[in-house]
């Protein structure tokens, strides 16, 4: 049975970059998954009040903004179709709309019907960040953040950020399709960052993966006064990992996200694809 991957595409006020097309299709091809790309266009209601009556061009401005959103969405879908044909990947597409404040929530609700979400992540793009955070913490499904890089490297080495927590264990389970395809797995534990349930937890996880026929080893690392999320990414990259697997700490209250330290570090400075599970 093929897995089902979901790609939400934000278009307004800041849209996903074209890089998401090749990166998402590459992940779907790697997983032999069917990909569903969903454009979520911005719907801007024309609220009639004293201010809007003074702004005589408001309806025209709304129409222009919504048209720009649709145009960008059509462009992204066309790029994805081209990439899917070239790979090839089984692709379905959809177009929906939501109020600006609810685009992330709409993406999270749709993501619940798929096995994994693929999320474009662009530096200094608040729209992509808000959408990604909503899916990560609101869908109940694992999600991969894809940095804005034009070339996708095949995932043959997976790094796992391990602290013995429930969310870390959930992330390992959710990463099974990637772990099974990897030729190498490294379990990273940061020394002295916070207490874990047992001192040999990373070794136990690596040994357990080994009993499943996977090639895994444990590595203790030092943050060296760097933020935890940055240290994890740096060590993963230095060891040649193409994907970092980690639990996502955080919760949302009326779309105000409270993030754990390592999670926020990664979101603020994404350096390689990261599979988050919450």
Short mmCIF file of N, CA, C and O in Angstrom, two decimals, residues 18-143:
data_model
loop_
_atom_site.label_atom_id
_atom_site.label_comp_id
_atom_site.label_asym_id
_atom_site.label_seq_id
_atom_site.Cartn_x
_atom_site.Cartn_y
_atom_site.Cartn_z
N UNK A 18 9.59 28.41 -5.41
CA UNK A 18 9.55 27.34 -6.40
C UNK A 18 10.32 26.10 -5.95
O UNK A 18 10.08 25.00 -6.44
N UNK A 19 11.26 26.26 -5.02
CA UNK A 19 12.07 25.13 -4.57
C UNK A 19 11.21 24.02 -3.97
O UNK A 19 11.60 22.85 -4.01
N UNK A 20 10.06 24.37 -3.43
CA UNK A 20 9.22 23.36 -2.82
C UNK A 20 8.77 22.32 -3.83
O UNK A 20 8.52 21.15 -3.48
N UNK A 21 8.65 22.69 -5.09
CA UNK A 21 8.17 21.76 -6.10
C UNK A 21 9.12 20.58 -6.25
O UNK A 21 8.73 19.42 -6.14
N UNK A 22 10.39 20.86 -6.51
CA UNK A 22 11.36 19.78 -6.70
C UNK A 22 11.63 19.02 -5.41
O UNK A 22 11.76 17.79 -5.41
N UNK A 23 11.69 19.72 -4.29
CA UNK A 23 11.99 19.07 -3.02
C UNK A 23 10.87 18.13 -2.57
O UNK A 23 11.12 17.01 -2.13
N UNK A 24 9.64 18.58 -2.66
CA UNK A 24 8.52 17.75 -2.22
C UNK A 24 8.35 16.54 -3.13
O UNK A 24 8.10 15.42 -2.66
N UNK A 25 8.47 16.74 -4.42
CA UNK A 25 8.34 15.62 -5.35
C UNK A 25 9.47 14.61 -5.13
O UNK A 25 9.26 13.40 -5.21
N UNK A 26 10.67 15.10 -4.83
CA UNK A 26 11.80 14.21 -4.57
C UNK A 26 11.54 13.35 -3.34
O UNK A 26 11.85 12.15 -3.33
N UNK A 27 10.99 13.93 -2.28
CA UNK A 27 10.65 13.16 -1.08
C UNK A 27 9.60 12.12 -1.40
O UNK A 27 9.69 10.95 -0.99
N UNK A 28 8.56 12.51 -2.13
CA UNK A 28 7.50 11.57 -2.49
C UNK A 28 8.05 10.42 -3.32
O UNK A 28 7.69 9.25 -3.12
N UNK A 29 8.95 10.73 -4.26
CA UNK A 29 9.56 9.69 -5.09
C UNK A 29 10.40 8.76 -4.23
O UNK A 29 10.39 7.53 -4.41
N UNK A 30 11.15 9.32 -3.29
CA UNK A 30 11.99 8.54 -2.39
C UNK A 30 11.15 7.55 -1.57
O UNK A 30 11.54 6.40 -1.35
N UNK A 31 9.99 7.99 -1.12
CA UNK A 31 9.11 7.16 -0.31
C UNK A 31 8.19 6.28 -1.16
O UNK A 31 7.44 5.47 -0.60
N UNK A 32 8.23 6.46 -2.48
CA UNK A 32 7.27 5.80 -3.38
C UNK A 32 5.85 6.11 -2.92
O UNK A 32 4.99 5.24 -2.84
N UNK A 33 5.62 7.38 -2.60
CA UNK A 33 4.34 7.83 -2.06
C UNK A 33 3.54 8.57 -3.11
O UNK A 33 4.09 9.15 -4.05
N UNK A 34 2.23 8.56 -2.94
CA UNK A 34 1.37 9.42 -3.74
C UNK A 34 1.35 10.80 -3.10
O UNK A 34 1.28 10.92 -1.88
N UNK A 35 1.42 11.82 -3.92
CA UNK A 35 1.52 13.19 -3.42
C UNK A 35 0.25 13.96 -3.75
O UNK A 35 -0.22 13.95 -4.89
N UNK A 36 -0.29 14.64 -2.74
CA UNK A 36 -1.42 15.53 -2.95
C UNK A 36 -0.98 16.95 -2.62
O UNK A 36 -0.61 17.25 -1.48
N UNK A 37 -0.98 17.82 -3.62
CA UNK A 37 -0.61 19.22 -3.43
C UNK A 37 -1.88 20.07 -3.37
O UNK A 37 -2.70 20.03 -4.28
N UNK A 38 -2.02 20.82 -2.30
CA UNK A 38 -3.23 21.61 -2.08
C UNK A 38 -2.87 23.09 -1.95
O UNK A 38 -2.17 23.50 -1.01
N UNK A 39 -3.33 23.88 -2.90
CA UNK A 39 -3.16 25.33 -2.81
C UNK A 39 -4.26 25.88 -1.91
O UNK A 39 -5.44 25.59 -2.11
N UNK A 40 -3.86 26.66 -0.92
CA UNK A 40 -4.83 27.30 -0.03
C UNK A 40 -4.76 28.80 -0.30
O UNK A 40 -3.87 29.50 0.19
N UNK A 41 -5.69 29.26 -1.11
CA UNK A 41 -5.72 30.67 -1.47
C UNK A 41 -6.30 31.52 -0.34
O UNK A 41 -7.08 31.04 0.48
N UNK A 42 -5.90 32.77 -0.35
CA UNK A 42 -6.38 33.70 0.68
C UNK A 42 -7.75 34.24 0.30
O UNK A 42 -7.97 34.68 -0.83
N UNK A 43 -8.66 34.19 1.25
CA UNK A 43 -9.96 34.82 1.08
C UNK A 43 -10.01 36.03 2.01
O UNK A 43 -9.84 35.91 3.22
N UNK A 44 -10.23 37.20 1.43
CA UNK A 44 -10.23 38.44 2.21
C UNK A 44 -11.63 39.03 2.16
O UNK A 44 -12.06 39.55 1.13
N UNK A 45 -12.37 38.93 3.23
CA UNK A 45 -13.74 39.46 3.22
C UNK A 45 -13.76 40.97 3.13
O UNK A 45 -12.89 41.66 3.65
N UNK A 46 -14.75 41.47 2.45
CA UNK A 46 -14.94 42.92 2.31
C UNK A 46 -15.83 43.38 3.46
O UNK A 46 -17.05 43.32 3.39
N UNK A 47 -15.19 43.80 4.54
CA UNK A 47 -15.94 44.22 5.73
C UNK A 47 -16.37 45.67 5.55
O UNK A 47 -15.54 46.57 5.43
N UNK A 48 -17.63 45.88 5.55
CA UNK A 48 -18.14 47.24 5.36
C UNK A 48 -18.22 47.95 6.71
O UNK A 48 -18.96 47.54 7.60
N UNK A 49 -17.44 48.98 6.85
CA UNK A 49 -17.49 49.79 8.07
C UNK A 49 -17.08 51.22 7.72
O UNK A 49 -16.85 51.54 6.54
N UNK A 50 -16.96 52.03 8.71
CA UNK A 50 -16.66 53.43 8.45
C UNK A 50 -15.32 53.60 7.75
O UNK A 50 -15.18 54.44 6.85
N UNK A 51 -14.34 52.79 8.16
CA UNK A 51 -13.02 52.92 7.55
C UNK A 51 -13.05 52.49 6.10
O UNK A 51 -12.53 53.17 5.21
N UNK A 52 -13.69 51.32 5.83
CA UNK A 52 -13.71 50.83 4.45
C UNK A 52 -14.49 51.76 3.54
O UNK A 52 -14.19 51.86 2.35
N UNK A 53 -15.49 52.43 4.07
CA UNK A 53 -16.24 53.36 3.24
C UNK A 53 -15.38 54.55 2.83
O UNK A 53 -15.58 55.15 1.77
N UNK A 54 -14.41 54.89 3.68
CA UNK A 54 -13.50 55.97 3.34
C UNK A 54 -12.49 55.53 2.29
O UNK A 54 -12.04 56.32 1.47
N UNK A 55 -12.14 54.26 2.36
CA UNK A 55 -11.18 53.72 1.38
C UNK A 55 -11.95 53.19 0.19
O UNK A 55 -12.30 52.02 0.10
N UNK A 56 -12.23 54.06 -0.75
CA UNK A 56 -13.09 53.71 -1.88
C UNK A 56 -12.50 52.60 -2.74
O UNK A 56 -13.23 51.89 -3.44
N UNK A 57 -11.17 52.43 -2.71
CA UNK A 57 -10.54 51.41 -3.54
C UNK A 57 -10.40 50.07 -2.82
O UNK A 57 -9.78 49.15 -3.35
N UNK A 58 -10.95 49.96 -1.60
CA UNK A 58 -10.76 48.72 -0.84
C UNK A 58 -11.24 47.49 -1.60
O UNK A 58 -10.51 46.49 -1.66
N UNK A 59 -12.44 47.47 -2.18
CA UNK A 59 -12.87 46.27 -2.92
C UNK A 59 -11.90 45.91 -4.04
O UNK A 59 -11.63 44.72 -4.28
N UNK A 60 -11.38 46.93 -4.73
CA UNK A 60 -10.44 46.66 -5.81
C UNK A 60 -9.14 46.07 -5.27
O UNK A 60 -8.57 45.13 -5.86
N UNK A 61 -8.66 46.59 -4.14
CA UNK A 61 -7.45 46.07 -3.54
C UNK A 61 -7.63 44.62 -3.10
O UNK A 61 -6.72 43.80 -3.24
N UNK A 62 -8.80 44.30 -2.58
CA UNK A 62 -9.08 42.92 -2.17
C UNK A 62 -9.07 42.00 -3.38
O UNK A 62 -8.48 40.91 -3.35
N UNK A 63 -9.70 42.43 -4.45
CA UNK A 63 -9.72 41.61 -5.66
C UNK A 63 -8.30 41.38 -6.20
O UNK A 63 -7.95 40.28 -6.64
N UNK A 64 -7.47 42.41 -6.15
CA UNK A 64 -6.10 42.28 -6.63
C UNK A 64 -5.29 41.31 -5.76
O UNK A 64 -4.52 40.50 -6.27
N UNK A 65 -5.49 41.38 -4.45
CA UNK A 65 -4.77 40.49 -3.54
C UNK A 65 -5.19 39.05 -3.76
O UNK A 65 -4.35 38.14 -3.82
N UNK A 66 -6.49 38.81 -3.90
CA UNK A 66 -6.97 37.45 -4.12
C UNK A 66 -6.53 36.92 -5.47
O UNK A 66 -6.20 35.73 -5.62
N UNK A 67 -6.48 37.78 -6.48
CA UNK A 67 -6.02 37.37 -7.80
C UNK A 67 -4.54 37.00 -7.76
O UNK A 67 -4.11 36.02 -8.38
N UNK A 68 -3.75 37.76 -7.01
CA UNK A 68 -2.32 37.46 -6.87
C UNK A 68 -2.12 36.12 -6.17
O UNK A 68 -1.24 35.34 -6.53
N UNK A 69 -2.96 35.85 -5.17
CA UNK A 69 -2.90 34.58 -4.46
C UNK A 69 -3.19 33.42 -5.41
O UNK A 69 -2.47 32.43 -5.45
N UNK A 70 -4.25 33.55 -6.21
CA UNK A 70 -4.61 32.48 -7.15
C UNK A 70 -3.53 32.29 -8.21
O UNK A 70 -3.19 31.15 -8.57
N UNK A 71 -2.99 33.39 -8.71
CA UNK A 71 -1.96 33.30 -9.75
C UNK A 71 -0.72 32.57 -9.23
O UNK A 71 -0.14 31.73 -9.93
N UNK A 72 -0.31 32.90 -8.01
CA UNK A 72 0.86 32.24 -7.44
C UNK A 72 0.58 30.75 -7.21
O UNK A 72 1.45 29.90 -7.45
N UNK A 73 -0.63 30.43 -6.76
CA UNK A 73 -0.99 29.03 -6.56
C UNK A 73 -0.97 28.24 -7.85
O UNK A 73 -0.47 27.10 -7.90
N UNK A 74 -1.48 28.83 -8.92
CA UNK A 74 -1.46 28.15 -10.22
C UNK A 74 -0.04 27.92 -10.70
O UNK A 74 0.28 26.87 -11.27
N UNK A 75 0.83 28.90 -10.46
CA UNK A 75 2.23 28.75 -10.85
C UNK A 75 2.89 27.60 -10.10
O UNK A 75 3.60 26.77 -10.70
N UNK A 76 2.67 27.52 -8.79
CA UNK A 76 3.28 26.46 -7.99
C UNK A 76 2.77 25.08 -8.42
O UNK A 76 3.55 24.13 -8.53
N UNK A 77 1.48 24.99 -8.68
CA UNK A 77 0.94 23.70 -9.11
C UNK A 77 1.52 23.27 -10.45
O UNK A 77 1.79 22.08 -10.67
N UNK A 78 1.72 24.22 -11.34
CA UNK A 78 2.30 23.88 -12.63
C UNK A 78 3.73 23.36 -12.46
O UNK A 78 4.13 22.40 -13.12
N UNK A 79 4.50 24.00 -11.59
CA UNK A 79 5.86 23.54 -11.34
C UNK A 79 5.85 22.13 -10.75
O UNK A 79 6.69 21.29 -11.10
N UNK A 80 4.93 21.88 -9.84
CA UNK A 80 4.85 20.56 -9.21
C UNK A 80 4.45 19.50 -10.23
O UNK A 80 4.97 18.37 -10.24
N UNK A 81 3.51 19.84 -11.12
CA UNK A 81 3.12 18.89 -12.17
C UNK A 81 4.32 18.54 -13.05
O UNK A 81 4.51 17.37 -13.42
N UNK A 82 5.12 19.53 -13.39
CA UNK A 82 6.29 19.29 -14.21
C UNK A 82 7.26 18.34 -13.51
O UNK A 82 7.79 17.40 -14.12
N UNK A 83 7.51 18.59 -12.22
CA UNK A 83 8.43 17.75 -11.46
C UNK A 83 7.88 16.33 -11.30
O UNK A 83 8.63 15.36 -11.41
N UNK A 84 6.59 16.22 -11.05
CA UNK A 84 5.99 14.91 -10.85
C UNK A 84 6.03 14.08 -12.13
O UNK A 84 6.19 12.85 -12.09
N UNK A 85 5.90 14.73 -13.27
CA UNK A 85 5.99 14.02 -14.54
C UNK A 85 7.41 13.55 -14.80
O UNK A 85 7.65 12.46 -15.33
N UNK A 86 8.36 14.36 -14.38
CA UNK A 86 9.77 14.04 -14.63
C UNK A 86 10.26 12.90 -13.75
O UNK A 86 11.12 12.12 -14.16
N UNK A 87 9.73 12.73 -12.53
CA UNK A 87 10.30 11.76 -11.59
C UNK A 87 10.14 10.28 -11.99
O UNK A 87 11.17 9.57 -12.01
N UNK A 88 8.95 9.70 -12.19
CA UNK A 88 7.59 10.26 -12.05
C UNK A 88 7.01 9.95 -10.65
O UNK A 88 7.43 9.00 -9.99
N UNK A 89 6.02 10.74 -10.26
CA UNK A 89 5.31 10.57 -9.00
C UNK A 89 3.83 10.70 -9.25
O UNK A 89 3.40 11.57 -10.02
N UNK A 90 3.04 9.85 -8.61
CA UNK A 90 1.59 9.95 -8.71
C UNK A 90 1.13 11.20 -7.97
O UNK A 90 1.38 11.35 -6.77
N UNK A 91 0.44 12.08 -8.69
CA UNK A 91 0.11 13.39 -8.14
C UNK A 91 -1.37 13.70 -8.29
O UNK A 91 -1.96 13.48 -9.35
N UNK A 92 -1.97 14.21 -7.23
CA UNK A 92 -3.29 14.84 -7.31
C UNK A 92 -3.15 16.25 -6.76
O UNK A 92 -2.26 16.54 -5.96
N UNK A 93 -4.01 17.13 -7.22
CA UNK A 93 -3.95 18.52 -6.79
C UNK A 93 -5.33 19.01 -6.38
O UNK A 93 -6.35 18.45 -6.79
N UNK A 94 -5.33 20.04 -5.58
CA UNK A 94 -6.59 20.65 -5.15
C UNK A 94 -6.39 22.12 -4.88
O UNK A 94 -5.26 22.58 -4.66
N UNK A 95 -7.48 22.85 -4.90
CA UNK A 95 -7.45 24.28 -4.61
C UNK A 95 -8.58 24.58 -3.65
O UNK A 95 -9.73 24.19 -3.87
N UNK A 96 -8.26 25.27 -2.58
CA UNK A 96 -9.27 25.69 -1.61
C UNK A 96 -8.94 27.11 -1.18
O UNK A 96 -7.96 27.69 -1.64
N UNK A 97 -9.75 27.66 -0.32
CA UNK A 97 -9.50 29.01 0.17
C UNK A 97 -9.85 29.09 1.64
O UNK A 97 -10.65 28.30 2.15
N UNK A 98 -9.23 30.04 2.31
CA UNK A 98 -9.48 30.25 3.73
C UNK A 98 -9.16 31.69 4.07
O UNK A 98 -8.38 32.35 3.38
N UNK A 99 -9.78 32.17 5.12
CA UNK A 99 -9.45 33.51 5.60
C UNK A 99 -7.98 33.54 6.00
O UNK A 99 -7.41 32.53 6.42
N UNK A 100 -7.37 34.70 5.86
CA UNK A 100 -5.93 34.81 6.11
C UNK A 100 -5.54 34.22 7.46
O UNK A 100 -4.55 33.49 7.57
N UNK A 101 -6.30 34.49 8.49
CA UNK A 101 -5.96 34.02 9.83
C UNK A 101 -6.17 32.53 10.00
O UNK A 101 -5.71 31.96 10.99
N UNK A 102 -6.83 31.88 9.05
CA UNK A 102 -7.19 30.47 9.21
C UNK A 102 -6.52 29.57 8.18
O UNK A 102 -6.86 28.38 8.09
N UNK A 103 -5.59 30.09 7.42
CA UNK A 103 -4.92 29.28 6.39
C UNK A 103 -4.18 28.11 7.04
O UNK A 103 -4.25 26.97 6.57
N UNK A 104 -3.44 28.38 8.10
CA UNK A 104 -2.71 27.31 8.78
C UNK A 104 -3.64 26.26 9.34
O UNK A 104 -3.37 25.06 9.23
N UNK A 105 -4.72 26.68 9.94
CA UNK A 105 -5.68 25.73 10.50
C UNK A 105 -6.30 24.87 9.40
O UNK A 105 -6.48 23.66 9.57
N UNK A 106 -6.61 25.49 8.26
CA UNK A 106 -7.16 24.73 7.13
C UNK A 106 -6.18 23.68 6.66
O UNK A 106 -6.55 22.54 6.34
N UNK A 107 -4.89 24.03 6.61
CA UNK A 107 -3.86 23.08 6.20
C UNK A 107 -3.74 21.94 7.21
O UNK A 107 -3.59 20.77 6.83
N UNK A 108 -3.81 22.26 8.49
CA UNK A 108 -3.69 21.24 9.53
C UNK A 108 -4.84 20.25 9.47
O UNK A 108 -4.66 19.03 9.62
N UNK A 109 -6.04 20.74 9.25
CA UNK A 109 -7.22 19.86 9.17
C UNK A 109 -7.09 18.92 7.98
O UNK A 109 -7.35 17.71 8.07
N UNK A 110 -6.67 19.44 6.84
CA UNK A 110 -6.51 18.61 5.64
C UNK A 110 -5.40 17.58 5.83
O UNK A 110 -5.51 16.43 5.37
N UNK A 111 -4.34 17.95 6.55
CA UNK A 111 -3.19 17.06 6.75
C UNK A 111 -3.55 15.81 7.54
O UNK A 111 -2.86 14.78 7.44
N UNK A 112 -4.62 15.85 8.31
CA UNK A 112 -5.01 14.69 9.13
C UNK A 112 -5.41 13.49 8.29
O UNK A 112 -5.49 12.37 8.81
N UNK A 113 -5.67 13.68 7.01
CA UNK A 113 -6.11 12.59 6.14
C UNK A 113 -4.96 11.97 5.36
O UNK A 113 -5.19 11.16 4.45
N UNK A 114 -3.71 12.33 5.72
CA UNK A 114 -2.54 11.82 5.01
C UNK A 114 -1.54 11.25 6.00
O UNK A 114 -1.62 11.50 7.21
N UNK A 115 -0.58 10.49 5.49
CA UNK A 115 0.41 9.85 6.36
C UNK A 115 1.49 10.81 6.83
O UNK A 115 2.00 10.68 7.93
N UNK A 116 1.84 11.75 5.98
CA UNK A 116 2.92 12.68 6.31
C UNK A 116 2.71 13.98 5.54
O UNK A 116 2.15 13.97 4.44
N UNK A 117 3.15 15.08 6.13
CA UNK A 117 3.08 16.38 5.45
C UNK A 117 4.47 16.84 5.06
O UNK A 117 5.45 16.62 5.78
N UNK A 118 4.55 17.47 3.91
CA UNK A 118 5.80 18.05 3.41
C UNK A 118 5.62 19.57 3.42
O UNK A 118 4.71 20.08 2.77
N UNK A 119 6.48 20.26 4.13
CA UNK A 119 6.26 21.68 4.38
C UNK A 119 7.44 22.50 3.88
O UNK A 119 8.58 22.30 4.31
N UNK A 120 7.16 23.42 2.96
CA UNK A 120 8.20 24.33 2.49
C UNK A 120 8.54 25.34 3.57
O UNK A 120 7.65 25.89 4.22
N UNK A 121 9.82 25.59 3.75
CA UNK A 121 10.28 26.51 4.80
C UNK A 121 11.23 27.51 4.19
O UNK A 121 12.33 27.15 3.78
N UNK A 122 10.81 28.75 4.11
CA UNK A 122 11.65 29.80 3.55
C UNK A 122 12.04 30.79 4.63
O UNK A 122 11.23 31.16 5.47
N UNK A 123 13.29 31.20 4.58
CA UNK A 123 13.79 32.16 5.56
C UNK A 123 13.01 33.47 5.46
O UNK A 123 12.73 33.95 4.37
N UNK A 124 12.66 34.01 6.59
CA UNK A 124 11.96 35.31 6.65
C UNK A 124 10.63 35.29 5.90
O UNK A 124 10.24 36.28 5.27
N UNK A 125 9.95 34.15 5.94
CA UNK A 125 8.63 34.03 5.32
C UNK A 125 7.63 33.68 6.41
O UNK A 125 7.45 32.50 6.74
N UNK A 126 6.97 34.67 7.01
CA UNK A 126 6.05 34.40 8.11
C UNK A 126 4.85 33.54 7.71
O UNK A 126 4.29 32.82 8.53
N UNK A 127 4.44 33.60 6.44
CA UNK A 127 3.31 32.79 6.00
C UNK A 127 3.65 31.32 6.01
O UNK A 127 2.88 30.48 6.50
N UNK A 128 4.82 30.95 5.47
CA UNK A 128 5.22 29.55 5.47
C UNK A 128 5.45 29.05 6.89
O UNK A 128 5.12 27.91 7.22
N UNK A 129 5.98 29.90 7.76
CA UNK A 129 6.21 29.47 9.14
C UNK A 129 4.90 29.23 9.87
O UNK A 129 4.73 28.22 10.55
N UNK A 130 3.97 30.15 9.73
CA UNK A 130 2.68 29.98 10.41
C UNK A 130 1.95 28.74 9.91
O UNK A 130 1.36 27.98 10.70
N UNK A 131 2.02 28.49 8.61
CA UNK A 131 1.37 27.30 8.05
C UNK A 131 2.04 26.04 8.56
O UNK A 131 1.38 25.08 8.97
N UNK A 132 3.37 26.03 8.54
CA UNK A 132 4.11 24.85 9.00
C UNK A 132 3.85 24.55 10.46
O UNK A 132 3.63 23.40 10.86
N UNK A 133 3.88 25.58 11.31
CA UNK A 133 3.65 25.37 12.74
C UNK A 133 2.24 24.84 12.99
O UNK A 133 2.03 23.96 13.83
N UNK A 134 1.27 25.36 12.26
CA UNK A 134 -0.10 24.89 12.43
C UNK A 134 -0.22 23.41 12.09
O UNK A 134 -0.89 22.64 12.79
N UNK A 135 0.43 23.00 11.00
CA UNK A 135 0.39 21.59 10.60
C UNK A 135 1.15 20.73 11.59
O UNK A 135 0.69 19.64 11.98
N UNK A 136 2.32 21.17 12.00
CA UNK A 136 3.14 20.40 12.93
C UNK A 136 2.41 20.10 14.22
O UNK A 136 2.43 18.97 14.73
N UNK A 137 1.73 21.10 14.78
CA UNK A 137 1.14 20.95 16.10
C UNK A 137 -0.36 20.69 16.07
O UNK A 137 -0.95 20.38 17.10
N UNK A 138 -0.97 20.80 14.89
CA UNK A 138 -2.41 20.64 14.83
C UNK A 138 -2.91 19.48 14.02
O UNK A 138 -4.11 19.18 14.07
N UNK A 139 -2.03 18.80 13.28
CA UNK A 139 -2.51 17.74 12.40
C UNK A 139 -2.51 16.36 13.04
O UNK A 139 -3.26 15.48 12.63
N UNK A 140 -1.65 16.15 14.04
CA UNK A 140 -1.51 14.82 14.61
C UNK A 140 -0.73 13.88 13.72
O UNK A 140 -0.68 12.67 13.95
N UNK A 141 -0.08 14.41 12.69
CA UNK A 141 0.71 13.63 11.74
C UNK A 141 2.15 14.14 11.71
O UNK A 141 2.40 15.31 12.00
N UNK A 142 3.10 13.28 11.34
CA UNK A 142 4.48 13.76 11.21
C UNK A 142 4.60 14.71 10.03
O UNK A 142 3.80 14.66 9.09
N UNK A 143 5.59 15.56 10.10
CA UNK A 143 5.80 16.55 9.04
C UNK A 143 7.29 16.73 8.80
O UNK A 143 8.10 16.67 9.74
#
